Structure formats: structure tokens, C-alpha cells
Amino acid sequence: MHLGVCYYPEHWPEERWAEDARLMRETGLTRVRIGEFAWSRIEPEPGRFDWGWLDRAVEVLHEAGLGIIMGTPTATPPKWLVDRMPDMVAIDREGRPRGFGSRRHYCFSHMGYREEAQRITRVVAERYGEHPGVVSWQTDNEYGCHDTVQSFSPAARDAFRRWLANRYGSIEALNEAWGNVFWSMEYRSFDEIDLPNLTVTEANPAHWLAFRRFSSDQVIAFNRGQVEILREHSPGRDITHNAMGFYTGYDHHDLGAEVDVLGWDSYPLGFLEMFCFSEEEKRAYARQGHPDIAAFHHDLYRGCAKDGRWSVLEQQPGPVNWARYNPAPLPGMVKLWTLEAFAHGAEMVSYFRWRQFPKAQEQMHAGLLRPDGNPAPALAEARAVADCIGEIESDAPTPKQAALVFSYESEWITQIQPQGEGRSGLWAAFSAYSAMRELGLDIDILPPGADLAGYRLVVVPCLPIVPDALARSLENIDGQIIIGPRTGSRTTDFAIPENLPPGPLEGMAGGTITLSESLRSGVTIEGDGWSGGGWFDHFEGSADAEMTAKDGRVVLWRKDKARLLAVWPEGSVLCEAVRRAARDAGLPHEPLPEGRRRRRRGNNRFEFDYLTGQASWSTVES
Ligand code: GAL
């Protein structure tokens, strides 16, 4: 287990570097991430490289005993490059080019830029690939940040046409799969197909889904171009990338298959403020973050990573600059967040950033040091973690309890066709996760193709496309199952399945959904001690009614080990359904006190109190 920090030597006078490195080590940090935005300093003009400063920075950090995570600087193509190749910029959904003057202004489909990205990756990898101080590489920075995965450029359009031809083989097959006979949308060749933006009203949802899949594939291909170069020039080093919070613009299961360690950037206070938490939650946890935000992503990205290896590449250390309001963490929270990451299996937690930079866009973003170079409050908390992580014994396996099945396609489908405002697959997954975690369960968030053997509870909150393999593995498990709304409701090409939802799960559910309604917020279905709403599925079949509302509507159906939830997975109705399934699975099923959470890693049981910021762990019998 390592602690690290994101450092920008190019922001500070060279005379200070050795002192920074010494202080990092004294704090107990062993990793330092550098370089990911430094293109204009590495190559100030086309083909003219200035390696001197970076060579010296690498030496200083290495000599201090820090392992370096080197970033490829491709998230920030310099001005001269954009001027030479103006059509490399992404085009937004309204058809406007994205300007220079911040970052991430490139189009993933522009082959000229992709070559440039590979060229700069190659020269950096050739220079530092075998350096003993470089322990790993980060490709680019936060693919998709600032809404940058989709580009509506001519380059994207041409690549999309090729992608479609490859996937469908013939234009007739595409027309048939998408149902283009509707509204006379039929095409005669792939070259007639445009991107799905700028249509008069919504484009065909199958067209959007194909574009979402294509855009995701472009990210993976862009990343792969760098990975191949890094593997060649820097053998034996891990490759990583930093994913984001509540972000689904590309398929992270696909990215996880390409890198050695999947990283993510954890900003619990910023995420609480910026995403759809209630006002009450925002007030109660303003300085802690909702107790499930970080944990959800830890478990999600562990499940996306090919060998389950993951890290926190950026950890919030104080106020950020980008949320609507930016409070400081409660004392103790930086330590709690860090320990929570290790409790879920992180290999490293790296704080963003070392020292607050007094200029440019992030001048209000805290670091471990203040702008004047003196310690900010988080430094002492990082040191406190460093002092204790050696005691966490981490080798024993963690027993399997509960799994939650999530796919990126599910979220794309619910974004493309929400049917009711805010009815999102991602948020259904988060709510289900939270309901499970409130019971103290250990949860793995897994893709539909994962092996589910050994789990005693499996929740599929909202998964429109159910692959046959998932149907089979659910049949085979010896545990309780909850299936939520929209699950099995679409084919791969965005059609309603012939046998109606839940499609391949019809046998397990004991019937079908004959009609789905979405309900506006405030329209509730009341039961005995619970209430629900948001959605209502009309079910026909042989399952038993397990939870019935006061007005007679059935919200939870049950057949053997499977329960089908007919309302949106949220609120007290969800908690009650999860509690019943956990009870029948022989798992803990009483809610923990408000703000308390628990997580087992190997033989350690961690306890977290998100109201007070206290974290502790003890050893349990295996
Ligand atoms: C991340 C990004 C960092 C920095 C940070 C600020 O999204 O990767 O470069 O901008 O946010 O919180």
C-alpha cells in the first residue's frame, strides 16, 4: 500500500524541488505523479525538446526515494500543435469547435492528432522508460473530463461510418436492426449516415446507442495506441489511467482490460455538491461527502480492472475549485477517505495536489501545502495514515457476500431514453449499492459477463441489455436475486424483446412486464412502513406477490430465489426489498446507525463514521 501525491515541478522554482521531495518522504509518501500536463515545456516548439528540467526533476524525486508515475501529456496539446492542425479539435453537440485555452480540446477520432499523441508518448517513453525511478505510467488524464468523449467532427463522422460498416456488414442489416422504416429513415449506403446530433427531434435511439458505443471504442483505441508504445519502451512497469466519479462516457470495463491498474479520482465533497443528492444529504454530509460516494467507485473500478488492481490517483485534500460550493473537509476526513480506499483494496492513494498553485484555473484548489509552501491541514492527516498503514495486513482473501451488476450500456440506454426524468441506470446502481451498504454488506460491482458463483446476494438494479451469459449465471447461483425495472427490456440493437421484458430473465422471474409507467416525483405508492414510486411495471405471470401497496399494487414479486421490483430502485421500498433478500441469504440485514459504514479487507474489519470522521479497524477471525 502506497501513499503518493500529484506534483508539478514545472510550476515551482527548481531550487525548491529537493525540499519538496524531502518533505514528501518525511510525510511518508512513496509515490509521485508528474508530467501529465507538461507538453508545452517538454516540446516548446515543434520538434525542439527541452528535457533538461524534466531530467533533473526525475533525478531529484528518484534520489529522495520516490517512485515516479509518469503521465503522457496528451490531455493538453500545445497551441502550436492546434494551430498547425486546426481540425484536430473536438466539435461539440451543437456543432461548435472547442477552443484552445484550457485542456482536452482534441477529437479522439482525428488520426493526425492520434499520431501526434503517439509521437510525444514515444519520445517521453524512450527517454524515461528504463529509468529506475519510473515505476509506472499514466496515459493522458481523465478521458472524458469536461464532456469530451463525444465529438461531432467530420473525422468522427467518417470513422463512425466505417465502424458501422464493420459492425453491420450491410446497410440492409443496419436498417432492419434500427427499424429505419419508421419515419422513412432508411439509408442506401453507410456513407449516407450522419452523426445523431442536430436532428429536428430526437434521433433514432439505436443510432444514438451505436454512436455511444463507437465513441467509447475511440477512447479505447486512442488509449491502446499509447499503451503499446509504453509496453515496448518501458517493460515491467504498470500502466494506469485515472477514471472519474459518476462518469459513464466510455466503457470502463473495456479500459480496465487494457491497463494494469485502473485508477480513479476521488473528490467526495465536489461530487456530493455536483450530483443528484438531496438537499438534506448535501447539508448533512457537506464536509464528509455522502458515505457511499467513494466506496461505490472503489468497488466499481475494482470490478472494471482486469486483475482487480486499482488505485486512487487523485484524492481530494481540501476544498476543490469546481463545485457549486467548496467547503473544507471535516478534520479527520482526509484520513478516513484514505483508509476507506485501502479497506476496499486500493494499492495506492495519491493526493491531488502537492501545493496549491496561486495562478490559473485551479488557484482555489487546496493541496497538501498552501500556496506559500507551508503545510495545509491535509498534510498531517496524510502523515497519520502513513504512520499506520504498515499495520494493515492485506494478503488474506476477502469473503464474497453481495454482487451488484452494472454495465455502461445500461446507463447509455437510460440516458438516451430515460422515459421518466432522472431515471438513470447509474443512479439506480448507486441507490441499490447504498441500500446494501447500509446493511454493512461487502459489495462487488461487476459487469454482466462476470462469474457470479459464490455470491449469496446478487442485485441487478437496472440492466436493459441482459446477455444470455448473465441469465445463465443467475440461474446457476445459489443465492438471492433482485431484478429491477427495465432489466432485460432491450435487445442489443435497442428493440423491445419479442417475449417482452425481462427478456432472457422471463423464466427466472416467472412472467413478463406488459406495461411500464414512469411516475413524476411526489406521486408515491405507499405500503406498510415503506413508500416507492418513480416507475411502475405491470407484471403478468406465476410469481407470488411479496410486497403489496395499500392500493393493491404489487411492488415486489417473488419466484423462488428471484425477486422482481416493479418500482424504481430507490428509497425505503428498495431498502425493504434488499433487507428481505439479505435476510433470506443469511447475510447481515439490520441497518447500521446513521452515517456508519463497514468494510472487510482480508482479516481486517474497518469501521467508518461519516458523521464524526472517525475511522478504525480490527482483526477478525477468518
Ligand atoms: C481532476 C483532474 C486534475 C485536476 C483536479 C481538480 O479532474 O484530473 O487535473 O483538475 O480534477 O480537482
CSV table of C-alpha atoms in Angstrom, one decimal, residues 154-466:
chain,number,residue,atom,x,y,z
A,154,PRO,CA,-16.0,15.2,-39.8
A,155,ALA,CA,-13.3,12.9,-38.6
A,156,ALA,CA,-15.7,11.3,-36.1
A,157,ARG,CA,-18.4,11.0,-38.8
A,158,ASP,CA,-16.1,9.2,-41.2
A,159,ALA,CA,-14.8,6.9,-38.6
A,160,PHE,CA,-18.4,6.2,-37.4
A,161,ARG,CA,-19.4,5.2,-40.9
A,162,ARG,CA,-16.5,2.7,-41.0
A,163,TRP,CA,-17.4,1.4,-37.6
A,164,LEU,CA,-21.0,0.8,-38.6
A,165,ALA,CA,-20.0,-0.9,-41.8
A,166,ASN,CA,-17.8,-3.2,-39.8
A,167,ARG,CA,-20.4,-4.0,-37.2
A,168,TYR,CA,-23.5,-4.4,-39.5
A,169,GLY,CA,-21.9,-5.7,-42.7
A,170,SER,CA,-24.6,-4.5,-45.0
A,171,ILE,CA,-26.8,-1.4,-45.0
A,172,GLU,CA,-29.9,-3.6,-45.1
A,173,ALA,CA,-28.9,-5.2,-41.9
A,174,LEU,CA,-28.4,-1.8,-40.2
A,175,ASN,CA,-31.8,-0.6,-41.5
A,176,GLU,CA,-33.5,-3.7,-40.2
A,177,ALA,CA,-31.7,-3.6,-36.8
A,178,TRP,CA,-32.5,0.0,-36.2
A,179,GLY,CA,-36.1,-0.1,-37.5
A,180,ASN,CA,-35.3,2.6,-40.0
A,181,VAL,CA,-38.6,2.0,-41.9
A,182,PHE,CA,-40.0,4.2,-39.2
A,183,TRP,CA,-40.3,7.8,-40.4
A,184,SER,CA,-38.6,6.9,-43.8
A,185,MET,CA,-35.1,6.9,-42.2
A,186,GLU,CA,-33.7,4.2,-44.4
A,187,TYR,CA,-30.2,4.6,-45.8
A,188,ARG,CA,-28.9,3.2,-49.1
A,189,SER,CA,-25.2,3.2,-48.0
A,190,PHE,CA,-23.1,3.7,-44.9
A,191,ASP,CA,-21.8,6.9,-46.5
A,192,GLU,CA,-25.3,8.4,-46.1
A,193,ILE,CA,-25.2,8.1,-42.3
A,194,ASP,CA,-24.5,11.3,-40.2
A,195,LEU,CA,-23.9,11.7,-36.6
A,196,PRO,CA,-27.0,11.8,-34.4
A,197,ASN,CA,-26.8,15.4,-33.3
A,198,LEU,CA,-28.7,18.3,-34.9
A,199,THR,CA,-31.7,16.2,-35.9
A,200,VAL,CA,-35.1,18.0,-35.7
A,201,THR,CA,-36.4,15.9,-32.9
A,202,GLU,CA,-34.7,13.0,-31.2
A,203,ALA,CA,-32.7,10.7,-33.5
A,204,ASN,CA,-33.4,7.0,-33.5
A,205,PRO,CA,-32.3,5.6,-30.1
A,206,ALA,CA,-30.5,2.8,-31.9
A,207,HIS,CA,-28.5,5.4,-33.8
A,208,TRP,CA,-27.5,7.1,-30.5
A,209,LEU,CA,-26.6,3.8,-28.9
A,210,ALA,CA,-24.4,2.9,-31.9
A,211,PHE,CA,-22.7,6.4,-31.6
A,212,ARG,CA,-22.2,5.9,-27.8
A,213,ARG,CA,-20.5,2.5,-28.4
A,214,PHE,CA,-18.4,3.9,-31.2
A,215,SER,CA,-17.3,6.9,-29.1
A,216,SER,CA,-16.3,4.6,-26.3
A,217,ASP,CA,-14.4,2.4,-28.7
A,218,GLN,CA,-12.5,5.5,-30.0
A,219,VAL,CA,-11.3,6.2,-26.4
A,220,ILE,CA,-10.1,2.7,-26.0
A,221,ALA,CA,-8.3,2.7,-29.4
A,222,PHE,CA,-6.7,6.1,-28.5
A,223,ASN,CA,-5.5,4.7,-25.2
A,224,ARG,CA,-4.2,1.5,-26.8
A,225,GLY,CA,-2.0,3.5,-29.2
A,226,GLN,CA,-0.2,4.8,-26.1
A,227,VAL,CA,-0.2,1.5,-24.2
A,228,GLU,CA,1.6,-0.3,-27.0
A,229,ILE,CA,4.3,2.2,-27.1
A,230,LEU,CA,4.8,2.3,-23.3
A,231,ARG,CA,4.9,-1.5,-23.2
A,232,GLU,CA,7.6,-1.5,-25.8
A,233,HIS,CA,9.8,1.2,-24.2
A,234,SER,CA,9.1,0.6,-20.6
A,235,PRO,CA,8.8,-3.1,-19.9
A,236,GLY,CA,7.8,-4.3,-16.5
A,237,ARG,CA,6.1,-1.0,-15.5
A,238,ASP,CA,2.5,-0.8,-14.7
A,239,ILE,CA,0.2,1.3,-16.9
A,240,THR,CA,-2.7,3.1,-15.4
A,241,HIS,CA,-5.3,5.7,-16.3
A,242,ASN,CA,-7.4,7.9,-14.0
A,243,ALA,CA,-11.2,7.5,-14.3
A,244,MET,CA,-13.7,9.9,-12.8
A,245,GLY,CA,-16.6,9.9,-10.4
A,246,PHE,CA,-20.2,9.2,-11.7
A,247,TYR,CA,-18.9,9.3,-15.2
A,248,THR,CA,-20.0,6.8,-17.9
A,249,GLY,CA,-18.9,8.4,-21.2
A,250,TYR,CA,-16.9,5.3,-22.2
A,251,ASP,CA,-17.0,1.7,-21.1
A,252,HIS,CA,-14.6,1.4,-18.2
A,253,HIS,CA,-14.8,-2.4,-18.3
A,254,ASP,CA,-13.1,-2.1,-21.8
A,255,LEU,CA,-10.5,0.4,-20.5
A,256,GLY,CA,-9.8,-1.8,-17.4
A,257,ALA,CA,-9.0,-4.7,-19.7
A,258,GLU,CA,-6.2,-2.6,-21.3
A,259,VAL,CA,-4.3,-1.2,-18.3
A,260,ASP,CA,-2.6,-3.0,-15.4
A,261,VAL,CA,-4.0,-0.8,-12.6
A,262,LEU,CA,-7.2,1.2,-13.0
A,263,GLY,CA,-7.0,4.5,-11.2
A,264,TRP,CA,-9.8,6.9,-10.3
A,265,ASP,CA,-10.0,10.4,-8.9
A,266,SER,CA,-11.9,10.8,-5.7
A,267,TYR,CA,-13.4,14.1,-4.8
A,268,PRO,CA,-16.2,13.2,-2.3
A,269,LEU,CA,-17.2,16.8,-1.4
A,270,GLY,CA,-17.2,18.1,-5.0
A,271,PHE,CA,-19.3,15.0,-6.1
A,272,LEU,CA,-21.8,15.4,-3.3
A,273,GLU,CA,-22.4,19.0,-4.3
A,274,MET,CA,-22.5,18.4,-8.1
A,275,PHE,CA,-24.6,15.3,-8.4
A,276,CYS,CA,-28.2,14.5,-7.6
A,277,PHE,CA,-28.1,14.1,-3.9
A,278,SER,CA,-30.9,15.6,-1.8
A,279,GLU,CA,-30.6,19.0,-0.2
A,280,GLU,CA,-30.8,17.2,3.2
A,281,GLU,CA,-27.8,14.9,2.2
A,282,LYS,CA,-25.9,17.9,0.9
A,283,ARG,CA,-26.3,19.6,4.2
A,284,ALA,CA,-25.7,16.6,6.5
A,285,TYR,CA,-22.5,15.5,4.6
A,286,ALA,CA,-21.2,18.8,3.3
A,287,ARG,CA,-17.8,18.3,4.9
A,288,GLN,CA,-17.7,14.5,4.7
A,289,GLY,CA,-19.3,13.5,1.4
A,290,HIS,CA,-22.1,11.0,1.3
A,291,PRO,CA,-20.8,7.8,3.0
A,292,ASP,CA,-21.2,5.8,-0.2
A,293,ILE,CA,-19.7,8.1,-2.9
A,294,ALA,CA,-16.1,7.0,-2.6
A,295,ALA,CA,-16.9,3.4,-1.7
A,296,PHE,CA,-19.2,2.9,-4.7
A,297,HIS,CA,-16.4,3.9,-7.1
A,298,HIS,CA,-13.8,1.8,-5.3
A,299,ASP,CA,-16.0,-1.2,-5.7
A,300,LEU,CA,-17.0,-0.3,-9.3
A,301,TYR,CA,-13.5,0.3,-10.5
A,302,ARG,CA,-12.1,-2.8,-8.8
A,303,GLY,CA,-14.7,-4.7,-10.8
A,304,CYS,CA,-13.6,-3.0,-14.0
A,305,ALA,CA,-9.9,-3.7,-13.5
A,306,LYS,CA,-8.7,-6.8,-15.2
A,307,ASP,CA,-6.9,-8.3,-12.3
A,308,GLY,CA,-8.8,-6.3,-9.7
A,309,ARG,CA,-5.9,-4.0,-9.3
A,310,TRP,CA,-6.8,-0.4,-8.7
A,311,SER,CA,-5.7,2.9,-7.1
A,312,VAL,CA,-6.9,6.4,-6.2
A,313,LEU,CA,-4.7,8.6,-8.4
A,314,GLU,CA,-6.2,11.8,-7.1
A,315,GLN,CA,-7.6,12.2,-3.6
A,316,GLN,CA,-9.3,15.4,-2.5
A,317,PRO,CA,-7.2,17.0,0.3
A,318,GLY,CA,-9.2,20.2,1.0
A,319,PRO,CA,-11.7,22.5,-0.8
A,320,VAL,CA,-11.8,22.0,-4.6
A,321,ASN,CA,-12.5,24.8,-7.0
A,322,TRP,CA,-15.1,23.3,-9.4
A,323,ALA,CA,-18.2,22.5,-7.4
A,324,ARG,CA,-21.1,25.0,-6.8
A,325,TYR,CA,-19.8,25.4,-3.2
A,326,ASN,CA,-16.5,24.2,-2.0
A,327,PRO,CA,-16.3,23.5,1.8
A,328,ALA,CA,-13.2,22.2,3.6
A,329,PRO,CA,-13.4,18.6,4.8
A,330,LEU,CA,-14.2,17.9,8.4
A,331,PRO,CA,-10.9,17.2,10.4
A,332,GLY,CA,-10.3,13.5,10.1
A,333,MET,CA,-11.9,13.1,6.7
A,334,VAL,CA,-8.8,13.0,4.6
A,335,LYS,CA,-7.5,10.2,6.8
A,336,LEU,CA,-10.9,8.4,6.7
A,337,TRP,CA,-11.2,8.7,2.9
A,338,THR,CA,-7.7,7.3,2.5
A,339,LEU,CA,-8.3,4.4,4.9
A,340,GLU,CA,-11.6,3.7,3.2
A,341,ALA,CA,-9.8,3.3,-0.1
A,342,PHE,CA,-7.4,0.8,1.4
A,343,ALA,CA,-10.3,-1.0,3.1
A,344,HIS,CA,-11.7,-1.6,-0.4
A,345,GLY,CA,-8.4,-2.9,-1.8
A,346,ALA,CA,-6.6,0.1,-3.2
A,347,GLU,CA,-2.9,-0.3,-4.0
A,348,MET,CA,-2.2,3.4,-3.7
A,349,VAL,CA,-3.9,6.7,-2.7
A,350,SER,CA,-2.3,9.8,-4.2
A,351,TYR,CA,-3.4,13.2,-3.1
A,352,PHE,CA,-4.2,15.9,-5.6
A,353,ARG,CA,-2.1,18.1,-5.4
A,354,TRP,CA,1.1,18.7,-3.5
A,355,ARG,CA,1.0,22.5,-3.4
A,356,GLN,CA,-1.8,25.0,-4.2
A,357,PHE,CA,-0.9,26.9,-7.3
A,358,PRO,CA,-1.5,30.7,-7.0
A,359,LYS,CA,-2.2,31.2,-10.6
A,360,ALA,CA,-4.5,30.0,-13.4
A,361,GLN,CA,-7.7,27.9,-13.2
A,362,GLU,CA,-7.1,26.0,-10.0
A,363,GLN,CA,-5.8,28.7,-7.7
A,364,MET,CA,-8.7,28.0,-5.3
A,365,HIS,CA,-7.9,24.2,-5.2
A,366,ALA,CA,-6.2,23.1,-2.0
A,367,GLY,CA,-3.2,20.9,-1.8
A,368,LEU,CA,-1.2,19.3,0.9
A,369,LEU,CA,0.8,22.5,1.1
A,370,ARG,CA,-0.6,26.1,1.0
A,371,PRO,CA,0.4,28.4,-1.9
A,372,ASP,CA,3.2,29.8,0.4
A,373,GLY,CA,4.7,26.3,0.8
A,374,ASN,CA,3.7,25.7,4.4
A,375,PRO,CA,1.6,22.7,5.4
A,376,ALA,CA,-2.1,22.8,4.7
A,377,PRO,CA,-4.3,20.7,7.2
A,378,ALA,CA,-4.3,17.6,5.0
A,379,LEU,CA,-0.5,17.1,5.3
A,380,ALA,CA,-0.8,16.0,8.9
A,381,GLU,CA,-3.6,13.6,8.0
A,382,ALA,CA,-1.6,12.0,5.2
A,383,ARG,CA,1.2,11.6,7.7
A,384,ALA,CA,-1.1,9.9,10.2
A,385,VAL,CA,-2.2,7.4,7.5
A,386,ALA,CA,1.4,6.8,6.6
A,387,ASP,CA,2.2,6.0,10.2
A,388,CYS,CA,-0.5,3.3,10.4
A,389,ILE,CA,-0.9,1.6,7.0
A,390,GLY,CA,2.0,-0.7,7.7
A,391,GLU,CA,-0.1,-2.4,10.3
A,392,ILE,CA,-2.9,-3.4,7.9
A,393,GLU,CA,-2.3,-7.0,6.9
A,394,SER,CA,-3.6,-7.2,3.4
A,395,ASP,CA,-2.9,-10.6,1.9
A,396,ALA,CA,-5.8,-12.7,3.1
A,397,PRO,CA,-8.8,-13.0,0.6
A,398,THR,CA,-12.0,-11.1,1.4
A,399,PRO,CA,-15.0,-13.4,1.6
A,400,LYS,CA,-17.7,-12.9,-1.1
A,401,GLN,CA,-21.0,-11.6,0.1
A,402,ALA,CA,-23.0,-9.5,-2.4
A,403,ALA,CA,-22.7,-8.5,-6.0
A,404,LEU,CA,-24.3,-5.7,-7.9
A,405,VAL,CA,-24.4,-6.0,-11.7
A,406,PHE,CA,-23.8,-2.8,-13.7
A,407,SER,CA,-23.0,-2.1,-17.4
A,408,TYR,CA,-22.1,1.1,-19.1
A,409,GLU,CA,-24.5,0.3,-21.9
A,410,SER,CA,-27.3,0.3,-19.3
A,411,GLU,CA,-26.6,3.9,-18.4
A,412,TRP,CA,-26.3,4.9,-22.1
A,413,ILE,CA,-29.7,3.4,-22.7
A,414,THR,CA,-31.3,5.2,-19.8
A,415,GLN,CA,-29.7,8.5,-20.9
A,416,ILE,CA,-30.8,8.1,-24.5
A,417,GLN,CA,-34.3,7.0,-23.5
A,418,PRO,CA,-35.0,8.0,-19.8
A,419,GLN,CA,-38.8,7.6,-20.2
A,420,GLY,CA,-39.1,9.4,-16.9
A,421,GLU,CA,-37.0,12.3,-15.8
A,422,GLY,CA,-33.9,11.3,-13.8
A,423,ARG,CA,-34.5,7.5,-14.3
A,424,SER,CA,-30.8,6.6,-14.8
A,425,GLY,CA,-29.2,3.1,-14.7
A,426,LEU,CA,-26.1,4.6,-12.9
A,427,TRP,CA,-28.2,6.2,-10.2
A,428,ALA,CA,-30.3,3.0,-9.8
A,429,ALA,CA,-27.0,1.2,-9.2
A,430,PHE,CA,-25.8,3.8,-6.7
A,431,SER,CA,-29.1,3.6,-4.8
A,432,ALA,CA,-29.0,-0.2,-4.7
A,433,TYR,CA,-25.4,-0.1,-3.6
A,434,SER,CA,-26.2,2.4,-0.8
A,435,ALA,CA,-29.2,0.2,0.4
A,436,MET,CA,-26.9,-2.8,0.5
A,437,ARG,CA,-24.1,-0.9,2.2
A,438,GLU,CA,-26.3,0.5,4.9
A,439,LEU,CA,-26.7,-3.1,6.0
A,440,GLY,CA,-23.0,-3.4,6.3
A,441,LEU,CA,-22.6,-5.8,3.3
A,442,ASP,CA,-19.3,-6.1,1.3
A,443,ILE,CA,-20.2,-5.5,-2.3
A,444,ASP,CA,-18.5,-6.3,-5.6
A,445,ILE,CA,-19.8,-4.3,-8.6
A,446,LEU,CA,-19.5,-6.5,-11.6
A,447,PRO,CA,-20.1,-6.5,-15.4
A,448,PRO,CA,-22.9,-8.7,-16.8
A,449,GLY,CA,-20.3,-11.2,-18.0
A,450,ALA,CA,-18.7,-11.8,-14.6
A,451,ASP,CA,-18.6,-15.1,-12.7
A,452,LEU,CA,-21.3,-14.8,-10.0
A,453,ALA,CA,-20.5,-18.1,-8.4
A,454,GLY,CA,-20.2,-17.8,-4.6
A,455,TYR,CA,-22.3,-14.7,-4.1
A,456,ARG,CA,-25.2,-15.0,-1.7
A,457,LEU,CA,-27.0,-12.0,-2.9
A,458,VAL,CA,-27.0,-10.5,-6.5
A,459,VAL,CA,-28.8,-7.3,-7.3
A,460,VAL,CA,-29.4,-6.2,-10.9
A,461,PRO,CA,-30.9,-2.8,-10.3
A,462,CYS,CA,-31.4,-1.7,-13.9
A,463,LEU,CA,-29.8,-3.5,-16.8
A,464,PRO,CA,-31.8,-3.1,-20.1
A,465,ILE,CA,-29.5,-5.4,-22.1
A,466,VAL,CA,-29.2,-8.8,-20.4
